C-alpha cells in the first residue's frame, strides 16, 4: 500500500459503546506505533448521542464524516427506555444503523466465532464437542435474497384470508461477489470454505451452488465443500470444529450466524464486519460488536471490550490489509485470556487461574500485549 494513512470514523453510540470503543482505540494506537501505519481518527455522535447532540440518530455531520472516511468503527446504538418515545423510523437502529448499511452498500457480513480453550466453560456444548477450541467465520450475504426480493407483500384473498409473499432472489453477480469474499477470507485462514444452500429444494440453491463452484476455480488453494442448510444447523452443534469459513445467503446466514454466536458463550467476545465496495487496495467496511448497548451494565466498567477490539482488528485486516497488525491484536486478546483476565461475562469462579477485571484493565492488558 502506497500511503499507510487510514481515515477512520469512530462512532461510539450509546450504552457501553463509548466504554468499549475507547478501549478499541487504545489498542489500535498501540498497533499503530508498532506496525508503522497512521490512523486519522475522528469521533462523531450517533444513536441517542446523535439525537442529543444534533437532533438526529445519524446527524448530517456524522454522515459527512463517514463519506470521507476509509472505514467506520461503530459501537452500538439504541436505548430500550428511550427508543419507544420517538417514531420507529427515527429510532437509532433504523435511522442510523440501517441507513448506514444502505448508504454504503454493505453487502458482506463477516462474523468470526472464536472460543479459546480457556473459555470452554462459557460454551453450551460439552467439552468433547469443542475439540481444541471453536474457530469459524460466517460470511453472510447482506443485501439480497428473501429480505429484499420483490414481490413482498400481504394481500387479502377473495375468501377474506390474508396471504403473505416474500421472494428469494439472487443474480449471478450477487452470488459471485459474496463468493469472492468467502474464498478470500478462507485464504487468510485455514483455507476451507463450506458453502451453505438448499439446492435439493430451492432454485436459488441450485444457482448458488453452481456459481460458488465456478468461482472456486479462481482459488485453487481453498478447499470447497457444500452443505445443505438444515444439516449445517445440526453440524454446528455436533461438530463445530469441522468449519473454517461458512458461506451463506442472507436468510440462512442470519440464522446460522446467531447459532454460531451462541457457541462463543458471550456476546462480549463477538466482533463483526460489514464490507462494501473495494477501491484500489482498500475496502470500505463497517466494524461493530455483535451485541447491543447493554444498558444493564453501561457506565460500570463491566463491559467486555474484546468484541469491539476484535472488530478493530478486523478493520485492519479486511479494509487495509494490515494483516500482521490484525494478527498481533488477536494474539494479544489470546494472551490476556491465557493470563486469566476475565470480564464478568466470561468469568468462572471455578477457574483457579481466572481473575475478574473491568473494561479498562482488560483494554490496557490487550494494548500492552500488542
Ligand atoms: P444487548 O446485546 O445489548 O445485551 C444482551 C445481554 O448481553 C445483556 O445482558 C448485556 O449485558 C450482555 N452484553 C452485551 N454486550 C456485552 C459486552 N460487551 N460485555 C458484557 N456483556 C455484554 O441486547 P439487548 O439488551 O437486547 O439490547 C439493548 C439495546 O441495544 C437495545 O436498544 C437494542 O435495540 C440495541 N441493540 C443495538 C445493536 C447495534 O447497535 N448493532 C445490536 C443489538 C441491540
XYZ file of N, CA and C in Angstrom, residues 126-350:
675
model
N -20.818 -29.620 25.229
C -19.915 -30.416 26.058
C -18.476 -30.255 25.569
N -17.534 -30.385 26.496
C -16.125 -30.157 26.162
C -15.661 -31.022 24.998
N -16.121 -32.274 24.920
C -15.610 -33.154 23.852
C -16.043 -32.697 22.455
N -17.090 -31.864 22.393
C -17.509 -31.353 21.071
C -16.723 -30.101 20.677
N -15.957 -29.539 21.595
C -15.249 -28.281 21.323
C -13.840 -28.486 20.784
N -13.360 -29.733 20.755
C -12.017 -30.018 20.254
C -10.988 -29.140 20.937
N -10.093 -28.557 20.125
C -9.069 -27.658 20.678
C -9.559 -26.219 20.745
N -10.851 -26.010 20.590
C -11.397 -24.647 20.578
C -12.118 -24.417 19.250
N -13.233 -23.708 19.329
C -14.028 -23.446 18.117
C -13.488 -22.180 17.451
N -13.329 -22.214 16.147
C -12.779 -21.063 15.431
C -13.325 -21.073 14.007
N -14.434 -20.388 13.808
C -15.037 -20.380 12.472
C -15.461 -18.962 12.102
N -15.737 -18.759 10.818
C -16.148 -17.446 10.319
C -17.381 -17.617 9.440
N -18.461 -16.953 9.801
C -19.651 -16.975 8.956
C -19.604 -15.759 8.035
N -19.655 -16.004 6.726
C -19.727 -14.929 5.728
C -21.146 -14.934 5.169
N -21.869 -13.855 5.453
C -23.293 -13.789 5.086
C -23.532 -12.703 4.045
N -24.283 -13.053 2.987
C -24.701 -12.051 2.011
C -25.739 -11.158 2.695
N -25.642 -9.832 2.519
C -26.424 -8.941 3.382
C -27.458 -8.084 2.645
N -27.415 -8.055 1.335
C -28.313 -7.111 0.652
C -29.277 -7.776 -0.326
N -29.259 -9.109 -0.414
C -30.131 -9.776 -1.382
C -31.031 -10.795 -0.714
N -31.506 -11.752 -1.540
C -32.307 -12.855 -1.014
C -33.686 -12.421 -0.562
N -34.222 -13.192 0.339
C -35.615 -13.063 0.766
C -35.918 -11.736 1.472
N -34.902 -11.096 2.076
C -35.187 -9.880 2.836
C -35.495 -8.694 1.929
N -35.035 -8.767 0.692
C -35.220 -7.617 -0.195
C -35.941 -7.960 -1.494
N -36.098 -9.278 -1.802
C -36.686 -9.694 -3.091
C -38.117 -9.210 -3.257
N -38.482 -8.883 -4.484
C -39.845 -8.461 -4.819
C -40.497 -9.548 -5.667
N -41.810 -9.781 -5.591
C -42.754 -9.081 -4.716
C -42.614 -9.470 -3.252
N -43.031 -8.521 -2.431
C -43.002 -8.695 -0.984
C -44.221 -7.954 -0.461
N -45.261 -8.676 -0.106
C -46.484 -8.002 0.331
C -47.424 -8.957 1.065
N -48.460 -8.361 1.625
C -49.537 -9.156 2.228
C -50.837 -8.708 1.564
N -51.572 -9.673 1.002
C -52.818 -9.298 0.312
C -54.002 -10.042 0.932
N -55.187 -9.485 0.721
C -56.396 -10.143 1.216
C -57.016 -10.935 0.063
N -57.244 -12.212 0.284
C -57.819 -13.057 -0.752
C -59.349 -12.898 -0.787
N -59.956 -13.435 -1.862
C -61.412 -13.292 -2.015
C -62.170 -13.875 -0.836
N -61.631 -14.953 -0.247
C -62.343 -15.572 0.887
C -62.011 -14.891 2.217
N -61.282 -13.767 2.157
C -61.027 -12.988 3.374
C -59.728 -13.330 4.095
N -59.098 -14.451 3.699
C -57.821 -14.762 4.354
C -56.756 -13.770 3.912
N -55.706 -13.700 4.719
C -54.538 -12.923 4.295
C -53.528 -13.867 3.650
N -52.784 -13.346 2.688
C -51.748 -14.148 2.035
C -50.477 -13.297 1.986
N -49.382 -13.810 2.586
C -48.121 -13.058 2.632
C -47.129 -13.664 1.644
N -46.413 -12.785 0.963
C -45.443 -13.239 -0.032
C -44.084 -12.600 0.232
N -43.052 -13.442 0.329
C -41.670 -12.960 0.308
C -40.992 -13.714 -0.824
N -40.037 -13.088 -1.462
C -39.441 -13.709 -2.635
C -37.936 -13.821 -2.482
N -37.411 -15.021 -2.681
C -35.957 -15.171 -2.614
C -35.383 -14.959 -4.011
N -34.542 -13.968 -4.156
C -33.972 -13.646 -5.466
C -32.470 -13.456 -5.357
N -31.730 -14.117 -6.216
C -30.287 -13.853 -6.354
C -29.904 -13.868 -7.820
N -29.045 -12.941 -8.211
C -28.497 -12.971 -9.564
C -27.070 -13.517 -9.478
N -26.554 -13.941 -10.627
C -25.200 -14.499 -10.676
C -24.184 -13.552 -10.048
N -24.276 -12.257 -10.409
C -23.238 -11.327 -9.937
C -23.286 -11.147 -8.428
N -24.502 -11.181 -7.859
C -24.606 -11.052 -6.392
C -23.949 -12.250 -5.700
N -24.119 -13.430 -6.273
C -23.525 -14.627 -5.652
C -22.006 -14.610 -5.857
N -21.586 -14.217 -7.051
C -20.134 -14.172 -7.326
C -19.418 -13.261 -6.335
N -19.994 -12.075 -6.122
C -19.334 -11.067 -5.294
C -19.166 -11.561 -3.859
N -20.188 -12.207 -3.294
C -20.060 -12.697 -1.922
C -19.162 -13.951 -1.886
N -19.193 -14.739 -2.968
C -18.329 -15.924 -3.004
C -16.859 -15.509 -2.969
N -16.522 -14.435 -3.696
C -15.132 -13.954 -3.660
C -14.733 -13.561 -2.233
N -15.643 -12.895 -1.504
C -15.339 -12.535 -0.109
C -15.095 -13.807 0.702
N -15.919 -14.811 0.470
C -15.760 -16.082 1.195
C -14.423 -16.737 0.907
N -14.061 -16.841 -0.370
C -12.789 -17.503 -0.726
C -11.587 -16.699 -0.226
N -11.672 -15.373 -0.366
C -10.540 -14.541 0.101
C -10.389 -14.663 1.620
N -11.512 -14.716 2.333
C -11.444 -14.877 3.793
C -10.813 -16.226 4.134
N -11.166 -17.257 3.366
C -10.602 -18.590 3.633
C -9.099 -18.600 3.386
N -8.667 -17.837 2.375
C -7.214 -17.764 2.110
C -6.452 -17.192 3.295
N -7.122 -16.313 4.070
C -6.466 -15.707 5.241
C -6.562 -16.610 6.465
N -7.289 -17.744 6.336
C -7.497 -18.622 7.486
C -6.996 -20.040 7.157
N -7.805 -21.045 7.409
C -7.340 -22.422 7.222
C -7.664 -22.986 5.833
N -8.116 -22.113 4.930
C -8.300 -22.440 3.508
C -9.355 -23.510 3.243
N -10.416 -23.463 4.026
C -11.552 -24.348 3.772
C -12.819 -23.509 3.716
N -13.633 -23.726 2.681
C -14.898 -22.986 2.564
C -16.056 -23.975 2.500
N -17.013 -23.819 3.423
C -18.232 -24.624 3.395
C -19.346 -23.728 2.876
N -19.843 -24.031 1.685
C -20.905 -23.216 1.117
C -22.249 -23.845 1.482
N -23.142 -23.007 2.027
C -24.427 -23.493 2.542
C -25.532 -23.168 1.526
N -26.388 -24.131 1.237
C -27.532 -23.860 0.366
C -28.637 -24.855 0.643
N -29.688 -24.769 -0.159
C -30.776 -25.742 -0.087
C -31.050 -26.140 -1.534
N -29.980 -26.658 -2.181
C -30.050 -26.948 -3.614
C -30.976 -28.121 -3.916
N -31.337 -28.888 -2.894
C -32.258 -30.002 -3.134
C -33.706 -29.533 -3.264
N -34.001 -28.295 -2.889
C -35.385 -27.812 -2.937
C -35.522 -26.474 -3.677
N -34.551 -25.577 -3.485
C -34.710 -24.212 -3.994
C -33.943 -23.969 -5.292
N -34.594 -23.283 -6.229
C -33.910 -22.849 -7.455
C -32.690 -21.990 -7.097
N -32.893 -21.111 -6.108
C -31.783 -20.273 -5.652
C -30.610 -21.114 -5.175
N -30.905 -22.233 -4.552
C -29.858 -23.105 -4.040
C -29.038 -23.715 -5.164
N -29.725 -24.088 -6.254
C -29.030 -24.676 -7.402
C -28.091 -23.641 -8.024
N -28.610 -22.417 -8.201
C -27.789 -21.363 -8.798
C -26.612 -21.027 -7.879
N -26.895 -20.899 -6.585
C -25.864 -20.595 -5.590
C -24.731 -21.611 -5.696
N -25.083 -22.893 -5.717
C -24.066 -23.953 -5.747
C -23.250 -23.898 -7.048
N -23.947 -23.677 -8.170
C -23.252 -23.604 -9.467
C -22.247 -22.453 -9.489
N -22.722 -21.283 -9.041
C -21.858 -20.091 -9.132
C -20.667 -20.229 -8.183
N -20.915 -20.677 -6.961
C -19.816 -20.812 -5.994
C -18.796 -21.825 -6.529
N -19.269 -22.899 -7.119
C -18.361 -23.918 -7.662
C -17.510 -23.316 -8.787
N -18.124 -22.482 -9.607
C -17.387 -21.850 -10.704
C -16.329 -20.880 -10.164
N -16.708 -20.071 -9.168
C -15.759 -19.102 -8.585
C -14.575 -19.831 -7.942
N -14.834 -21.022 -7.424
C -13.785 -21.794 -6.723
C -12.565 -22.027 -7.616
N -12.765 -22.072 -8.928
C -11.647 -22.327 -9.849
C -10.577 -21.237 -9.723
N -10.979 -20.043 -9.279
C -10.002 -18.952 -9.121
C -9.227 -19.046 -7.807
N -9.618 -19.983 -6.966
C -8.957 -20.125 -5.648
C -8.528 -21.576 -5.432
N -7.566 -22.053 -6.223
C -7.189 -23.471 -6.130
C -6.606 -23.857 -4.779
N -6.161 -22.856 -4.003
C -5.596 -23.172 -2.676
C -6.667 -23.359 -1.608
N -7.935 -23.082 -1.961
C -9.018 -23.227 -0.977
C -9.839 -24.477 -1.312
N -10.124 -25.291 -0.306
C -10.971 -26.473 -0.497
C -12.428 -26.076 -0.301
N -13.242 -26.384 -1.317
C -14.669 -26.051 -1.249
C -15.494 -27.305 -0.969
N -16.427 -27.194 -0.024
C -17.437 -28.234 0.176
C -18.795 -27.559 0.223
N -19.842 -28.353 -0.040
C -21.207 -27.824 0.033
C -21.964 -28.558 1.127
N -22.887 -27.838 1.779
C -23.705 -28.484 2.815
C -25.112 -27.893 2.764
N -26.125 -28.751 2.923
C -27.490 -28.226 2.996
C -27.670 -27.496 4.322
N -28.487 -26.445 4.298
C -28.601 -25.585 5.480
C -29.149 -26.323 6.697
N -30.065 -27.271 6.476
C -30.619 -27.995 7.628
C -29.545 -28.841 8.298
N -28.702 -29.457 7.475
C -27.594 -30.235 8.047
C -26.597 -29.317 8.761
N -26.353 -28.134 8.170
C -25.406 -27.195 8.795
C -25.881 -26.805 10.197
N -27.189 -26.552 10.330
C -27.735 -26.161 11.641
C -27.426 -27.248 12.671
N -27.482 -28.498 12.212
C -27.203 -29.621 13.121
C -25.698 -29.770 13.368
N -24.911 -29.643 12.295
C -23.453 -29.840 12.422
C -22.793 -28.779 13.314
N -23.387 -27.566 13.358
C -22.832 -26.526 14.242
C -22.827 -26.996 15.692
N -23.811 -27.816 16.036
C -23.914 -28.295 17.418
C -23.172 -29.614 17.629
N -23.120 -30.433 16.562
C -22.496 -31.748 16.720
C -20.980 -31.689 16.565
N -20.524 -30.958 15.515
C -19.070 -30.936 15.249
C -18.653 -29.571 14.701
N -18.720 -28.534 15.552
C -18.419 -27.185 15.057
C -16.974 -27.020 14.604
N -16.099 -27.880 15.049
C -14.679 -27.730 14.696
C -14.397 -28.098 13.241
N -15.381 -28.680 12.517
C -15.152 -29.005 11.101
C -15.200 -27.754 10.220
N -15.710 -26.628 10.771
C -15.903 -25.446 9.933
C -14.740 -24.463 10.050
N -14.379 -23.907 8.898
C -13.437 -22.787 8.860
C -14.245 -21.568 8.413
N -14.446 -21.388 7.101
C -15.320 -20.317 6.616
C -16.636 -20.935 6.145
N -17.750 -20.336 6.577
C -19.086 -20.823 6.226
C -19.748 -19.726 5.397
N -20.084 -20.032 4.144
C -20.625 -19.026 3.220
C -22.132 -19.215 3.067
N -22.911 -18.152 3.340
C -24.375 -18.280 3.336
C -25.043 -17.128 2.602
N -26.232 -17.422 2.050
C -27.068 -16.314 1.572
C -27.676 -15.621 2.801
N -28.441 -14.567 2.573
C -28.868 -13.661 3.643
C -29.671 -14.327 4.775
N -30.767 -14.998 4.412
C -31.641 -15.584 5.441
C -30.928 -16.702 6.206
N -30.298 -17.600 5.463
C -29.611 -18.705 6.133
C -28.484 -18.170 7.024
N -27.801 -17.126 6.535
C -26.681 -16.565 7.288
C -27.143 -15.863 8.557
N -28.318 -15.226 8.486
C -28.873 -14.562 9.663
C -29.063 -15.593 10.777
N -29.645 -16.711 10.412
C -29.960 -17.743 11.414
C -28.680 -18.454 11.871
N -27.870 -18.887 10.915
C -26.676 -19.664 11.300
C -25.655 -18.817 12.059
N -25.558 -17.512 11.733
C -24.545 -16.714 12.441
C -24.940 -16.537 13.905
N -26.239 -16.454 14.199
C -26.660 -16.375 15.601
C -26.469 -17.717 16.301
N -26.717 -18.802 15.579
C -26.494 -20.117 16.186
C -25.010 -20.276 16.527
N -24.155 -19.873 15.593
C -22.709 -19.970 15.826
C -22.292 -19.061 16.973
N -22.934 -17.871 17.063
C -22.576 -16.922 18.118
C -22.800 -17.524 19.503
N -23.851 -18.327 19.614
C -24.160 -18.932 20.918
C -23.007 -19.818 21.386
N -22.232 -20.349 20.433
C -21.128 -21.243 20.793
C -20.015 -20.496 21.528
N -19.932 -19.188 21.297
C -18.833 -18.424 21.916
C -19.135 -18.034 23.354
N -20.351 -18.304 23.813
C -20.655 -18.100 25.227
C -21.082 -16.701 25.579
N -20.425 -15.668 25.071
C -20.814 -14.297 25.423
C -20.794 -13.383 24.210
N -21.802 -12.525 24.146
C -21.835 -11.515 23.082
C -20.616 -10.608 23.163
N -20.070 -10.481 24.350
C -18.933 -9.594 24.554
C -17.662 -10.039 23.859
N -17.672 -11.245 23.281
C -16.489 -11.777 22.592
C -16.591 -11.649 21.076
N -17.777 -11.243 20.564
C -18.036 -11.438 19.137
C -17.963 -10.174 18.297
N -16.967 -10.068 17.441
C -16.863 -8.907 16.555
C -17.667 -9.143 15.274
N -17.799 -8.119 14.449
C -18.361 -8.330 13.119
C -17.876 -7.243 12.178
N -17.925 -7.583 10.904
C -17.554 -6.632 9.857
C -18.615 -6.685 8.785
N -18.962 -5.522 8.234
C -19.827 -5.488 7.059
C -19.063 -4.734 5.983
N -18.852 -5.401 4.854
C -17.977 -4.834 3.825
C -18.767 -4.290 2.644
N -18.272 -3.188 2.111
C -18.855 -2.591 0.919
C -17.869 -2.666 -0.237
N -17.810 -1.574 -0.978
C -17.019 -1.584 -2.208
C -15.521 -1.541 -1.925
N -14.767 -2.120 -2.861
C -13.312 -2.059 -2.798
C -12.836 -1.059 -3.840
N -11.928 -0.171 -3.396
C -11.340 0.724 -4.389
C -9.829 0.681 -4.191
N -9.133 0.290 -5.230
C -7.692 0.074 -5.098
C -7.438 -1.047 -4.113
N -6.628 -0.746 -3.094
C -6.310 -1.785 -2.119
C -7.172 -1.677 -0.867
N -8.115 -0.724 -0.865
C -8.911 -0.529 0.351
C -10.369 -0.937 0.142
N -10.937 -1.547 1.167
C -12.339 -1.931 1.130
C -13.068 -1.156 2.215
N -14.147 -0.470 1.818
C -14.904 0.256 2.836
C -15.581 -0.753 3.750
N -15.454 -0.552 5.046
C -16.055 -1.502 5.980
C -16.650 -0.815 7.175
N -17.588 -1.521 7.768
C -18.299 -1.052 8.952
C -18.079 -2.123 10.014
N -17.447 -1.733 11.113
C -16.990 -2.734 12.086
C -17.663 -2.486 13.428
N -18.340 -3.492 13.941
C -19.102 -3.316 15.186
C -19.162 -4.635 15.933
N -19.347 -4.571 17.263
C -19.535 -5.814 18.004
C -20.900 -6.419 17.683
N -21.041 -7.735 17.900
C -22.313 -8.385 17.588
C -23.401 -7.982 18.573
N -23.026 -7.600 19.786
C -24.018 -7.266 20.808
C -24.541 -5.851 20.677
N -25.422 -5.475 21.590
C -26.017 -4.146 21.572
C -25.409 -3.234 22.618
N -26.224 -2.302 23.129
C -25.706 -1.268 24.024
C -25.654 -1.709 25.489
N -26.154 -2.902 25.781
C -26.090 -3.493 27.127
C -26.351 -2.467 28.231
N -27.542 -1.832 28.232
C -27.798 -0.783 29.235
C -27.686 -1.298 30.668
N -27.886 -2.608 30.858
C -27.826 -3.161 32.225
C -26.445 -3.028 32.859
N -25.393 -2.922 32.031
C -24.045 -2.837 32.608
C -23.306 -1.555 32.183
N -23.998 -0.676 31.458
C -23.327 0.517 30.914
C -22.829 1.438 32.021
N -21.650 2.010 31.807
C -21.108 3.003 32.726
C -20.558 2.431 34.021
N -20.414 1.100 34.088
C -19.980 0.475 35.344
C -18.633 -0.227 35.221
N -17.946 -0.024 34.110
C -16.661 -0.696 33.884
C -16.813 -2.226 33.920
N -17.971 -2.709 33.442
C -18.235 -4.156 33.456
C -18.210 -4.771 32.053
N -18.334 -3.935 31.021
C -18.475 -4.474 29.662
C -17.186 -5.150 29.202
N -17.347 -6.205 28.445
C -16.202 -6.874 27.832
C -15.832 -6.102 26.554
N -14.626 -5.556 26.470
C -14.272 -4.770 25.277
C -13.740 -5.637 24.121
N -13.651 -6.965 24.324
C -12.979 -7.818 23.325
C -13.714 -7.811 21.980
N -15.054 -7.823 22.000
C -15.786 -7.803 20.729
C -15.416 -6.552 19.918
N -15.338 -5.410 20.617
C -15.013 -4.161 19.919
C -13.550 -4.151 19.471
N -12.680 -4.666 20.313
C -11.248 -4.698 19.972
C -11.016 -5.628 18.782
N -11.688 -6.766 18.782
C -11.528 -7.684 17.642
C -12.190 -7.115 16.383
N -13.218 -6.280 16.555
C -13.802 -5.597 15.381
C -12.767 -4.655 14.776
N -12.000 -3.994 15.647
C -10.943 -3.091 15.153
C -9.860 -3.895 14.422
N -9.541 -5.083 14.926
C -8.562 -5.943 14.241
C -9.089 -6.352 12.866
N -10.396 -6.627 12.809
C -10.984 -6.980 11.502
C -10.864 -5.821 10.524
N -11.010 -4.603 11.033
C -10.870 -3.427 10.169
C -9.466 -3.377 9.557
N -8.469 -3.604 10.388
C -7.101 -3.572 9.860
C -6.918 -4.654 8.798
N -7.519 -5.825 9.032
C -7.328 -6.951 8.108
C -8.117 -6.750 6.820
N -9.415 -6.463 6.944
C -10.289 -6.501 5.767
C -10.331 -5.185 5.002
N -10.144 -4.053 5.690
C -10.176 -2.784 4.959
C -8.797 -2.369 4.478
N -7.750 -2.659 5.282
C -6.442 -2.084 4.989
C -5.341 -3.106 4.751
N -5.693 -4.406 4.777
C -4.703 -5.477 4.566
C -3.503 -5.359 5.505
N -3.732 -4.794 6.688
C -2.668 -4.758 7.715
C -2.764 -6.070 8.511
N -2.419 -7.154 7.829
C -2.683 -8.483 8.407
C -1.812 -8.772 9.626
N -0.582 -8.286 9.627
C 0.295 -8.550 10.776
C -0.234 -7.848 12.025
N -0.662 -6.603 11.846
C -1.188 -5.861 12.993
C -2.468 -6.511 13.506
N -3.324 -6.943 12.567
C -4.574 -7.602 12.975
C -4.262 -8.882 13.750
N -3.295 -9.649 13.243
C -2.934 -10.903 13.918
C -2.350 -10.623 15.301
N -1.591 -9.518 15.405
C -0.994 -9.166 16.702
C -2.084 -8.814 17.716
N -3.137 -8.129 17.254
C -4.234 -7.790 18.174
C -4.970 -9.060 18.604
N -5.256 -9.934 17.647
C -5.930 -11.193 18.007
C -5.073 -12.000 18.983
N -3.763 -12.009 18.737
C -2.865 -12.756 19.636
C -2.840 -12.118 21.023
N -2.887 -10.779 21.055
C -2.873 -10.078 22.352
C -4.137 -10.394 23.154
N -5.271 -10.518 22.452
C -6.512 -10.936 23.134
C -6.305 -12.331 23.724
N -5.697 -13.223 22.921
C -5.416 -14.582 23.398
C -4.507 -14.580 24.623
N -3.530 -13.675 24.624
C -2.599 -13.596 25.755
C -3.330 -13.156 27.022
N -4.185 -12.130 26.885
C -4.929 -11.647 28.056
C -5.800 -12.758 28.639
N -6.437 -13.508 27.751
C -7.295 -14.628 28.213
C -6.418 -15.703 28.865
N -5.309 -16.032 28.202
C -4.420 -17.071 28.741
C -3.850 -16.660 30.106
N -3.673 -15.339 30.298
C -3.162 -14.851 31.582
C -4.242 -14.797 32.664
N -5.448 -15.209 32.309
C -6.503 -15.319 33.319
C -7.405 -14.106 33.461
N -7.207 -13.070 32.625
C -8.048 -11.875 32.755
C -9.454 -12.165 32.227
N -10.453 -11.811 33.009
C -11.838 -12.076 32.621
C -12.736 -10.915 33.023
N -13.527 -10.404 32.068
C -14.617 -9.512 32.469
C -15.741 -10.415 33.000
N -16.723 -9.796 33.645
C -17.753 -10.568 34.342
C -18.467 -11.592 33.477
N -18.718 -11.252 32.192
C -19.488 -12.140 31.320
C -18.773 -13.453 31.012
N -17.441 -13.497 31.145
C -16.704 -14.729 30.818
C -15.985 -15.293 32.052
N -16.307 -14.715 33.214
C -15.637 -15.157 34.449
C -16.299 -16.412 34.999
N -15.466 -17.343 35.474
C -15.993 -18.504 36.190
C -15.213 -18.643 37.491
N -15.938 -18.672 38.592
C -15.288 -18.794 39.912
C -14.617 -20.162 40.051
N -14.998 -21.135 39.183
C -14.401 -22.485 39.259
C -12.999 -22.535 38.657
